[in-house]
């Protein structure tokens, strides 16, 4: 009898607890419960697509660099995801989204005090803390990985790990807090105009591109990149199929990156418009970059055209929910032209960026953010008004706000990562030795190449039975 009573009390307690949770509290409104489930499922799915972008980055960067550094590229991409998730859990998420002040969050470290699975516990619509954290953790990892390619073939692996921790735990989260986390940029208003960066042309891509620039500058160019008189030499990558496969995987992930940033799956949301604009801008960037490089070199250089695709995608990331199709087409097309000249100019300035990350993510991320001030037609949830763009009668104040945003983000990242790289270089920790660089980072940093010629041991004694 006592056992039955205890079971009954336990069941009653469980029912009481369950009915006080937001999920079952919506039982009186089945449509609300379904909507909550859809919102969480959509954001998790979008996060999975962004997660897969790490594979795209790994293939793209590996293909654009030499075979002797392939394992090192892959190791850095794996480290970015794993270190990024843990560092963002420990510190980054709390700094980005914790309650605090206009500059940083002061609570939520290690997700302490959060109801992880409850609907709405994140403070963002119906999203649970778990779903919201996962989505933003893979964004953080993507921001770090952007810099990997610019630092390829000469950075020490230990130094890169320290950079990955600093970016995931501190540098990137503060940018997020100032913008998406309700910080001082989110509170800023210039003649009624407020910032807009729907999915992260600046928050993610300009952040990663600025870190890439700092890394490339402090590392210096690869051995043999420039002639004695300072003219750049081409150092070809080793696997164009990997490059193109990486581009398509990244493009696939971009649908989650951009459309998932709606953070809901409600009827009438701009998700379908976002997907359409993402396709159009990526295609436009591909076509215009191909036209420019074909005209300049007489041949369509696929290593540059692949970056033209990514340039179009980066450029539309800020305005994917505020622009119409024409705006997306023009934004992506201009990015395809910008990226070609930017890559050539940066190379001539003596900055060795093996994969073009500074141009693709930094320069085109900046352009995409400014393009909102020109082509924004719809309220994306940040703008607070329709027709905010200059070309739709919104005046120039939106462009000014966007300029402030890119200046703050680029300045913050360049200073913080520049200090980190300067310290590492001062103590001889940033770059491998010339001998190690010549041999390749696969063997010197990891002890294994990417494509062993013979996977079986050649010593005949290895096949003898044990004694």
Tab-separated table of C-alpha atoms in Angstrom:
chain	number	residue	atom	x	y	z
A	1	UNK	CA	0.000	0.000	0.000
A	2	UNK	CA	2.840	2.334	0.907
A	3	UNK	CA	4.496	1.601	-2.453
A	4	UNK	CA	1.287	2.396	-4.333
A	5	UNK	CA	0.942	5.666	-2.433
A	6	UNK	CA	4.499	6.685	-3.270
A	7	UNK	CA	3.962	5.851	-6.928
A	8	UNK	CA	0.760	7.900	-6.938
A	9	UNK	CA	2.444	10.883	-5.309
A	10	UNK	CA	5.341	10.652	-7.748
A	11	UNK	CA	2.996	10.557	-10.716
A	12	UNK	CA	1.023	13.507	-9.406
A	13	UNK	CA	4.238	15.462	-8.894
A	14	UNK	CA	5.415	14.641	-12.390
A	15	UNK	CA	2.116	15.800	-13.861
A	16	UNK	CA	2.293	19.026	-11.851
A	17	UNK	CA	5.831	19.744	-13.024
A	18	UNK	CA	5.003	18.873	-16.614
A	19	UNK	CA	1.953	21.101	-16.763
A	20	UNK	CA	3.970	24.053	-15.525
A	21	UNK	CA	6.475	23.750	-18.373
A	22	UNK	CA	5.899	25.907	-21.428
A	23	UNK	CA	5.515	22.863	-23.692
A	24	UNK	CA	2.496	21.338	-21.974
A	25	UNK	CA	1.159	24.691	-20.900
A	26	UNK	CA	0.313	25.104	-24.570
A	27	UNK	CA	-1.960	22.072	-24.495
A	28	UNK	CA	-4.950	24.390	-24.407
A	29	UNK	CA	-3.714	25.846	-27.687
A	30	UNK	CA	-2.614	22.939	-29.911
A	31	UNK	CA	-1.589	25.281	-32.721
A	32	UNK	CA	0.847	27.067	-30.393
A	33	UNK	CA	2.397	23.764	-29.368
A	34	UNK	CA	2.808	22.746	-33.002
A	35	UNK	CA	4.332	26.123	-33.837
A	36	UNK	CA	6.817	25.816	-30.981
A	37	UNK	CA	7.826	22.355	-32.167
A	38	UNK	CA	8.252	23.605	-35.735
A	39	UNK	CA	10.338	26.581	-34.669
A	40	UNK	CA	12.741	24.449	-32.635
A	41	UNK	CA	12.952	21.729	-35.283
A	42	UNK	CA	13.660	24.280	-38.026
A	43	UNK	CA	16.428	26.039	-36.091
A	44	UNK	CA	18.071	22.734	-35.165
A	45	UNK	CA	17.930	21.627	-38.820
A	46	UNK	CA	19.396	24.960	-39.916
A	47	UNK	CA	22.134	24.530	-37.322
A	48	UNK	CA	22.936	21.100	-38.742
A	49	UNK	CA	23.350	22.673	-42.189
A	50	UNK	CA	25.718	25.280	-40.747
A	51	UNK	CA	27.599	22.496	-38.950
A	52	UNK	CA	28.145	20.758	-42.293
A	53	UNK	CA	29.761	23.940	-43.610
A	54	UNK	CA	32.867	22.925	-41.652
A	55	UNK	CA	33.300	20.094	-44.158
A	56	UNK	CA	32.935	22.616	-46.975
A	57	UNK	CA	35.587	24.879	-45.495
A	58	UNK	CA	37.916	21.905	-44.995
A	59	UNK	CA	37.596	20.795	-48.625
A	60	UNK	CA	37.849	24.310	-50.052
A	61	UNK	CA	40.930	25.257	-48.046
A	62	UNK	CA	42.635	21.906	-48.599
A	63	UNK	CA	42.084	22.062	-52.345
A	64	UNK	CA	43.441	25.597	-52.629
A	65	UNK	CA	46.654	24.756	-50.744
A	66	UNK	CA	49.507	22.336	-51.395
A	67	UNK	CA	49.241	18.652	-50.705
A	68	UNK	CA	51.943	18.714	-48.022
A	69	UNK	CA	49.684	20.829	-45.765
A	70	UNK	CA	46.373	19.016	-46.214
A	71	UNK	CA	46.302	17.176	-42.889
A	72	UNK	CA	47.074	20.430	-41.091
A	73	UNK	CA	44.111	22.164	-42.760
A	74	UNK	CA	41.791	19.323	-41.783
A	75	UNK	CA	43.068	19.326	-38.204
A	76	UNK	CA	42.397	23.047	-37.854
A	77	UNK	CA	38.833	22.695	-39.121
A	78	UNK	CA	38.113	19.874	-36.697
A	79	UNK	CA	39.688	21.874	-33.863
A	80	UNK	CA	37.590	24.949	-34.695
A	81	UNK	CA	34.368	23.017	-34.284
A	82	UNK	CA	35.368	21.182	-31.120
A	83	UNK	CA	37.242	23.981	-29.370
A	84	UNK	CA	34.678	26.490	-30.568
A	85	UNK	CA	31.785	24.558	-29.055
A	86	UNK	CA	33.480	24.152	-25.674
A	87	UNK	CA	34.813	27.713	-25.479
A	88	UNK	CA	31.428	29.090	-26.520
A	89	UNK	CA	29.755	26.930	-23.889
A	90	UNK	CA	32.149	27.979	-21.138
A	91	UNK	CA	32.399	31.701	-21.808
A	92	UNK	CA	31.228	32.853	-25.231
A	93	UNK	CA	27.493	32.262	-24.933
A	94	UNK	CA	27.302	34.098	-21.612
A	95	UNK	CA	29.234	37.077	-23.003
A	96	UNK	CA	27.070	37.122	-26.124
A	97	UNK	CA	23.562	36.565	-24.804
A	98	UNK	CA	23.742	36.793	-21.022
A	99	UNK	CA	22.101	39.701	-19.258
A	100	UNK	CA	24.662	42.338	-18.381
A	101	UNK	CA	25.376	45.727	-19.901
A	102	UNK	CA	25.778	47.288	-23.334
A	103	UNK	CA	29.272	45.818	-23.691
A	104	UNK	CA	29.127	42.216	-22.460
A	105	UNK	CA	26.918	39.654	-20.775
A	106	UNK	CA	27.636	38.695	-17.183
A	107	UNK	CA	25.712	35.461	-16.673
A	108	UNK	CA	24.891	32.196	-18.422
A	109	UNK	CA	28.433	30.792	-18.450
A	110	UNK	CA	28.374	27.014	-18.996
A	111	UNK	CA	24.608	27.604	-19.485
A	112	UNK	CA	24.269	27.696	-15.701
A	113	UNK	CA	20.812	28.498	-14.417
A	114	UNK	CA	19.162	27.788	-17.760
A	115	UNK	CA	16.271	25.428	-18.414
A	116	UNK	CA	17.846	23.887	-21.475
A	117	UNK	CA	14.893	22.089	-23.056
A	118	UNK	CA	11.935	24.282	-22.137
A	119	UNK	CA	10.173	26.074	-24.970
A	120	UNK	CA	11.012	29.770	-24.904
A	121	UNK	CA	13.745	29.416	-22.291
A	122	UNK	CA	16.300	31.091	-24.579
A	123	UNK	CA	14.369	34.362	-24.545
A	124	UNK	CA	14.133	34.226	-28.327
A	125	UNK	CA	10.597	33.309	-29.339
A	126	UNK	CA	9.744	29.646	-28.872
A	127	UNK	CA	13.337	28.460	-28.953
A	128	UNK	CA	14.723	26.381	-26.142
A	129	UNK	CA	18.118	27.308	-24.765
A	130	UNK	CA	19.560	24.082	-26.177
A	131	UNK	CA	18.380	24.825	-29.729
A	132	UNK	CA	19.435	28.473	-29.562
A	133	UNK	CA	22.874	27.606	-28.162
A	134	UNK	CA	23.490	24.942	-30.810
A	135	UNK	CA	22.608	27.311	-33.634
A	136	UNK	CA	24.927	30.042	-32.381
A	137	UNK	CA	27.745	27.662	-31.430
A	138	UNK	CA	28.090	26.513	-35.039
A	139	UNK	CA	28.063	30.173	-36.109
A	140	UNK	CA	30.954	30.833	-33.740
A	141	UNK	CA	32.919	27.916	-35.191
A	142	UNK	CA	32.303	29.231	-38.714
A	143	UNK	CA	33.611	32.685	-37.798
A	144	UNK	CA	36.855	31.153	-36.532
A	145	UNK	CA	37.322	28.807	-39.492
A	146	UNK	CA	37.222	31.720	-41.940
A	147	UNK	CA	40.696	32.752	-40.774
A	148	UNK	CA	42.155	29.258	-41.150
A	149	UNK	CA	42.803	29.510	-44.880
A	150	UNK	CA	44.526	32.887	-44.702
A	151	UNK	CA	46.970	31.456	-42.137
A	152	UNK	CA	47.537	28.231	-44.047
A	153	UNK	CA	50.871	26.547	-44.718
A	154	UNK	CA	53.000	28.436	-42.175
A	155	UNK	CA	51.209	28.859	-38.798
A	156	UNK	CA	52.077	26.651	-35.840
A	157	UNK	CA	49.203	24.390	-34.857
A	158	UNK	CA	49.519	25.321	-31.162
A	159	UNK	CA	49.330	29.010	-32.022
A	160	UNK	CA	46.243	28.412	-34.123
A	161	UNK	CA	44.575	26.582	-31.227
A	162	UNK	CA	45.158	29.580	-28.960
A	163	UNK	CA	43.668	31.836	-31.623
A	164	UNK	CA	40.630	29.545	-31.938
A	165	UNK	CA	40.014	29.684	-28.184
A	166	UNK	CA	40.338	33.485	-28.064
A	167	UNK	CA	37.970	33.966	-30.998
A	168	UNK	CA	35.295	31.566	-29.756
A	169	UNK	CA	35.386	32.639	-26.120
A	170	UNK	CA	35.974	36.370	-26.354
A	171	UNK	CA	36.441	38.208	-29.664
A	172	UNK	CA	33.428	36.912	-31.596
A	173	UNK	CA	30.981	36.727	-28.644
A	174	UNK	CA	31.395	40.427	-27.873
A	175	UNK	CA	30.575	41.316	-31.475
A	176	UNK	CA	27.444	39.179	-31.109
A	177	UNK	CA	26.502	40.871	-27.824
A	178	UNK	CA	26.813	44.344	-29.319
A	179	UNK	CA	24.506	43.396	-32.203
A	180	UNK	CA	22.254	40.353	-31.915
A	181	UNK	CA	22.584	40.311	-28.118
A	182	UNK	CA	21.014	43.730	-27.639
A	183	UNK	CA	24.219	45.672	-26.901
A	184	UNK	CA	25.238	49.191	-27.797
A	185	UNK	CA	25.069	48.769	-31.584
A	186	UNK	CA	21.583	47.281	-31.316
A	187	UNK	CA	20.537	50.287	-29.187
A	188	UNK	CA	22.082	52.813	-31.565
A	189	UNK	CA	19.763	54.954	-33.680
A	190	UNK	CA	20.749	57.601	-36.221
A	191	UNK	CA	17.770	59.706	-37.335
A	192	UNK	CA	15.545	56.692	-36.650
A	193	UNK	CA	17.730	54.238	-38.562
A	194	UNK	CA	18.920	51.094	-36.738
A	195	UNK	CA	21.536	48.552	-37.729
A	196	UNK	CA	20.643	45.480	-39.776
A	197	UNK	CA	22.743	42.365	-40.274
A	198	UNK	CA	20.200	39.592	-40.599
A	199	UNK	CA	22.538	36.592	-40.781
A	200	UNK	CA	26.025	37.975	-40.294
A	201	UNK	CA	27.836	39.626	-43.211
A	202	UNK	CA	29.599	41.662	-40.530
A	203	UNK	CA	28.907	39.773	-37.309
A	204	UNK	CA	30.330	36.518	-38.705
A	205	UNK	CA	32.091	37.135	-42.023
A	206	UNK	CA	33.711	40.528	-41.464
A	207	UNK	CA	34.768	39.279	-38.038
A	208	UNK	CA	36.417	36.210	-39.544
A	209	UNK	CA	37.832	38.166	-42.478
A	210	UNK	CA	39.377	40.803	-40.206
A	211	UNK	CA	41.004	38.084	-38.091
A	212	UNK	CA	42.235	36.481	-41.319
A	213	UNK	CA	43.859	39.761	-42.353
A	214	UNK	CA	45.594	40.161	-38.997
A	215	UNK	CA	46.839	36.581	-39.126
A	216	UNK	CA	48.164	36.865	-42.680
A	217	UNK	CA	49.939	40.156	-41.940
A	218	UNK	CA	51.661	38.989	-38.755
A	219	UNK	CA	52.625	35.626	-40.246
A	220	UNK	CA	54.079	37.128	-43.386
A	221	UNK	CA	54.034	35.483	-46.834
A	222	UNK	CA	54.887	31.865	-47.527
A	223	UNK	CA	58.381	30.983	-48.677
A	224	UNK	CA	58.674	31.626	-52.394
A	225	UNK	CA	55.442	33.581	-52.693
A	226	UNK	CA	57.232	36.741	-53.826
A	227	UNK	CA	60.230	37.244	-56.093
A	228	UNK	CA	63.232	39.230	-54.782
A	229	UNK	CA	61.808	42.354	-56.412
A	230	UNK	CA	58.451	41.860	-54.680
A	231	UNK	CA	56.329	40.459	-57.512
A	232	UNK	CA	53.852	37.759	-56.427
A	233	UNK	CA	54.158	34.221	-57.721
A	234	UNK	CA	51.194	31.892	-58.085
A	235	UNK	CA	51.289	28.908	-55.722
A	236	UNK	CA	48.645	26.562	-57.072
A	237	UNK	CA	46.451	24.367	-54.916
A	238	UNK	CA	46.498	20.629	-55.337
A	239	UNK	CA	42.874	19.523	-55.841
A	240	UNK	CA	40.306	21.540	-57.777
A	241	UNK	CA	37.603	18.840	-57.310
A	242	UNK	CA	37.892	19.390	-53.555
A	243	UNK	CA	37.518	23.138	-54.082
A	244	UNK	CA	34.306	22.837	-56.069
A	245	UNK	CA	32.849	20.191	-53.788
A	246	UNK	CA	33.635	22.460	-50.856
A	247	UNK	CA	31.869	25.367	-52.549
A	248	UNK	CA	28.699	23.353	-53.107
A	249	UNK	CA	28.705	22.075	-49.516
A	250	UNK	CA	29.131	25.633	-48.275
A	251	UNK	CA	26.320	26.835	-50.531
A	252	UNK	CA	24.068	24.115	-49.143
A	253	UNK	CA	24.964	25.122	-45.610
A	254	UNK	CA	24.272	28.761	-46.433
A	255	UNK	CA	20.564	28.023	-46.728
A	256	UNK	CA	20.622	27.106	-43.051
A	257	UNK	CA	22.974	29.982	-42.254
A	258	UNK	CA	20.703	32.624	-43.773
A	259	UNK	CA	17.192	31.188	-43.543
A	260	UNK	CA	17.803	29.729	-40.088
A	261	UNK	CA	18.563	33.209	-38.801
A	262	UNK	CA	14.822	33.903	-38.869
A	263	UNK	CA	14.817	31.701	-35.729
A	264	UNK	CA	11.255	30.601	-36.440
A	265	UNK	CA	9.182	28.713	-38.989
A	266	UNK	CA	6.052	30.842	-38.903
A	267	UNK	CA	3.651	31.381	-41.771
A	268	UNK	CA	4.431	34.545	-43.675
A	269	UNK	CA	8.037	34.702	-42.455
A	270	UNK	CA	10.721	35.711	-44.986
A	271	UNK	CA	12.364	32.262	-44.950
A	272	UNK	CA	11.449	31.464	-48.547
A	273	UNK	CA	12.549	34.914	-49.723
A	274	UNK	CA	15.841	34.417	-47.887
A	275	UNK	CA	16.440	31.089	-49.646
A	276	UNK	CA	15.635	32.643	-53.024
A	277	UNK	CA	17.947	35.602	-52.445
A	278	UNK	CA	20.716	33.259	-51.314
A	279	UNK	CA	20.516	31.285	-54.564
A	280	UNK	CA	20.415	34.378	-56.746
A	281	UNK	CA	23.279	36.218	-55.065
A	282	UNK	CA	25.549	33.169	-55.135
A	283	UNK	CA	24.842	32.603	-58.806
A	284	UNK	CA	25.348	36.277	-59.643
A	285	UNK	CA	28.701	36.358	-57.854
A	286	UNK	CA	29.808	33.326	-59.829
A	287	UNK	CA	28.864	34.810	-63.196
A	288	UNK	CA	30.417	38.238	-62.694
A	289	UNK	CA	33.660	36.914	-61.186
A	290	UNK	CA	33.951	34.517	-64.130
A	291	UNK	CA	33.381	37.355	-66.597
A	292	UNK	CA	36.006	39.558	-64.962
A	293	UNK	CA	38.732	36.935	-64.647
A	294	UNK	CA	38.040	35.576	-68.132
A	295	UNK	CA	38.392	39.079	-69.539
A	296	UNK	CA	41.598	39.743	-67.582
A	297	UNK	CA	43.390	36.438	-68.116
A	298	UNK	CA	41.809	35.050	-71.238
A	299	UNK	CA	40.683	31.924	-69.353
A	300	UNK	CA	38.103	31.211	-66.636
A	301	UNK	CA	40.287	30.511	-63.581
A	302	UNK	CA	38.168	28.215	-61.416
A	303	UNK	CA	40.096	28.954	-58.238
A	304	UNK	CA	38.979	32.581	-58.491
A	305	UNK	CA	35.484	31.819	-59.783
A	306	UNK	CA	34.862	29.516	-56.809
A	307	UNK	CA	35.614	32.451	-54.548
A	308	UNK	CA	33.222	34.537	-56.637
A	309	UNK	CA	30.422	32.161	-55.652
A	310	UNK	CA	31.287	32.538	-51.994
A	311	UNK	CA	31.591	36.316	-52.383
A	312	UNK	CA	28.011	36.490	-53.616
A	313	UNK	CA	26.837	34.373	-50.689
A	314	UNK	CA	28.739	36.423	-48.111
A	315	UNK	CA	27.423	39.691	-49.539
A	316	UNK	CA	23.737	38.704	-49.315
A	317	UNK	CA	24.008	37.359	-45.773
A	318	UNK	CA	23.228	40.743	-44.197
A	319	UNK	CA	20.387	41.735	-46.517
A	320	UNK	CA	18.855	38.374	-47.390
A	321	UNK	CA	15.580	39.215	-45.608
A	322	UNK	CA	15.412	42.933	-46.423
A	323	UNK	CA	16.143	42.916	-50.169
A	324	UNK	CA	13.986	41.926	-53.100
A	325	UNK	CA	15.349	39.654	-55.808
A	326	UNK	CA	16.732	42.556	-57.839
A	327	UNK	CA	18.625	43.822	-54.807
A	328	UNK	CA	20.058	40.363	-54.173
A	329	UNK	CA	21.071	40.049	-57.829
A	330	UNK	CA	22.892	43.384	-57.839
A	331	UNK	CA	24.510	42.812	-54.446
A	332	UNK	CA	25.854	39.397	-55.446
A	333	UNK	CA	26.955	40.598	-58.882
A	334	UNK	CA	28.946	43.502	-57.461
A	335	UNK	CA	30.539	41.177	-54.897
A	336	UNK	CA	31.733	38.919	-57.715
A	337	UNK	CA	33.579	41.854	-59.263
A	338	UNK	CA	34.908	43.174	-55.953
A	339	UNK	CA	36.395	39.860	-54.886
A	340	UNK	CA	38.567	39.496	-58.009
A	341	UNK	CA	40.138	42.939	-57.719
A	342	UNK	CA	40.432	42.635	-53.951
A	343	UNK	CA	42.360	39.357	-54.193
A	344	UNK	CA	44.759	40.847	-56.742
A	345	UNK	CA	45.221	44.075	-54.794
A	346	UNK	CA	45.831	42.389	-51.441
A	347	UNK	CA	48.373	40.080	-53.063
A	348	UNK	CA	50.203	43.059	-54.593
A	349	UNK	CA	50.304	44.728	-51.185
A	350	UNK	CA	52.387	41.832	-49.915
A	351	UNK	CA	49.663	40.061	-47.923
A	352	UNK	CA	49.714	36.340	-48.692
A	353	UNK	CA	46.209	34.898	-48.352
A	354	UNK	CA	46.340	31.383	-49.855
A	355	UNK	CA	42.558	30.934	-50.153
A	356	UNK	CA	41.304	34.513	-50.541
A	357	UNK	CA	39.553	34.590	-47.155
A	358	UNK	CA	40.242	38.273	-46.519
A	359	UNK	CA	38.634	39.272	-49.808
A	360	UNK	CA	35.727	36.816	-49.733
A	361	UNK	CA	34.683	37.223	-46.119
A	362	UNK	CA	36.232	40.513	-45.042
A	363	UNK	CA	35.847	42.784	-48.052
A	364	UNK	CA	32.619	41.236	-49.352
A	365	UNK	CA	31.199	40.998	-45.837
A	366	UNK	CA	31.789	44.739	-45.533
A	367	UNK	CA	30.169	45.337	-48.926
A	368	UNK	CA	27.144	43.200	-48.065
A	369	UNK	CA	26.556	45.104	-44.843
A	370	UNK	CA	26.714	48.452	-46.617
A	371	UNK	CA	24.449	47.133	-49.379
A	372	UNK	CA	21.609	46.989	-46.849
A	373	UNK	CA	21.814	50.772	-46.636
A	374	UNK	CA	21.366	50.934	-50.397
A	375	UNK	CA	18.915	48.168	-51.305
A	376	UNK	CA	16.844	47.400	-48.168
A	377	UNK	CA	13.192	47.320	-49.131
A	378	UNK	CA	11.513	45.218	-46.431
A	379	UNK	CA	11.658	45.332	-42.660
A	380	UNK	CA	13.721	42.306	-41.625
A	381	UNK	CA	13.012	42.667	-37.907
A	382	UNK	CA	16.037	44.877	-37.306
A	383	UNK	CA	15.294	47.868	-39.535
A	384	UNK	CA	11.882	48.635	-38.059
A	385	UNK	CA	10.634	50.060	-41.346
A	386	UNK	CA	10.139	49.202	-44.992
A	387	UNK	CA	12.046	50.915	-47.818
A	388	UNK	CA	14.983	51.874	-45.588
A	389	UNK	CA	17.534	51.669	-48.409
A	390	UNK	CA	18.853	54.780	-50.123
A	391	UNK	CA	17.587	53.634	-53.526
A	392	UNK	CA	14.073	53.161	-52.144
A	393	UNK	CA	13.750	56.634	-50.665
A	394	UNK	CA	14.950	55.769	-47.174
A	395	UNK	CA	17.641	58.436	-47.102
A	396	UNK	CA	21.297	58.039	-46.257
A	397	UNK	CA	20.959	57.470	-42.516
A	398	UNK	CA	20.718	53.691	-42.911
A	399	UNK	CA	23.989	53.666	-44.817
A	400	UNK	CA	25.609	55.682	-42.017
A	401	UNK	CA	24.462	53.175	-39.403
A	402	UNK	CA	25.833	50.323	-41.480
A	403	UNK	CA	29.156	52.165	-41.807
A	404	UNK	CA	29.378	52.503	-38.046
A	405	UNK	CA	28.696	48.789	-37.686
A	406	UNK	CA	31.475	47.688	-40.046
A	407	UNK	CA	33.936	50.184	-38.536
A	408	UNK	CA	33.317	48.914	-34.995
A	409	UNK	CA	33.497	45.236	-35.946
A	410	UNK	CA	36.603	45.521	-38.114
A	411	UNK	CA	38.381	47.779	-35.635
A	412	UNK	CA	37.644	45.535	-32.653
A	413	UNK	CA	38.737	42.334	-34.358
A	414	UNK	CA	41.862	43.789	-35.954
A	415	UNK	CA	43.053	45.209	-32.627
A	416	UNK	CA	42.334	42.167	-30.462
A	417	UNK	CA	43.613	39.523	-32.851
A	418	UNK	CA	46.514	41.758	-33.832
A	419	UNK	CA	47.625	41.941	-30.191
A	420	UNK	CA	47.340	38.156	-29.873
A	421	UNK	CA	49.383	37.500	-33.024
A	422	UNK	CA	51.963	40.133	-32.077
A	423	UNK	CA	52.535	38.451	-28.704
A	424	UNK	CA	52.786	35.006	-30.271
A	425	UNK	CA	55.244	36.269	-32.875
A	426	UNK	CA	57.304	38.096	-30.249
A	427	UNK	CA	57.925	34.827	-28.426
A	428	UNK	CA	58.531	32.809	-31.584
A	429	UNK	CA	55.312	30.815	-31.261
A	430	UNK	CA	53.403	31.960	-34.339
A	431	UNK	CA	55.224	30.622	-37.388
A	432	UNK	CA	57.019	27.366	-38.126
A	433	UNK	CA	60.680	27.376	-39.101
A	434	UNK	CA	61.692	27.638	-42.781
A	435	UNK	CA	62.782	23.996	-42.722
A	436	UNK	CA	59.421	22.871	-41.320
A	437	UNK	CA	57.534	24.990	-43.838
A	438	UNK	CA	59.536	23.554	-46.733
A	439	UNK	CA	58.898	19.997	-45.593
A	440	UNK	CA	55.220	20.665	-45.005
A	441	UNK	CA	53.069	21.000	-41.896
A	442	UNK	CA	51.513	17.574	-42.304
A	443	UNK	CA	54.716	15.792	-41.328
A	444	UNK	CA	56.263	18.423	-39.048
A	445	UNK	CA	53.109	19.288	-37.076
A	446	UNK	CA	51.098	16.052	-37.261
A	447	UNK	CA	53.462	13.294	-38.288
A	448	UNK	CA	51.279	11.997	-41.102
A	449	UNK	CA	50.581	12.996	-44.685
A	450	UNK	CA	47.152	13.208	-46.247
A	451	UNK	CA	47.754	10.628	-48.969
A	452	UNK	CA	50.209	7.892	-47.913
A	453	UNK	CA	51.648	6.191	-50.968
A	454	UNK	CA	51.443	2.788	-49.313
A	455	UNK	CA	49.072	2.147	-46.429
A	456	UNK	CA	50.748	-1.169	-45.603
A	457	UNK	CA	54.157	-1.468	-43.917
A	458	UNK	CA	56.929	-2.315	-46.378
A	459	UNK	CA	59.129	-4.190	-43.942
A	460	UNK	CA	58.553	-7.885	-44.615
A	461	UNK	CA	59.081	-8.619	-40.952
A	462	UNK	CA	55.761	-6.951	-40.204
A	463	UNK	CA	54.022	-9.933	-41.787
A	464	UNK	CA	55.861	-12.585	-39.807
A	465	UNK	CA	53.876	-14.361	-37.105
A	466	UNK	CA	54.744	-13.234	-33.578
A	467	UNK	CA	57.259	-15.334	-31.707
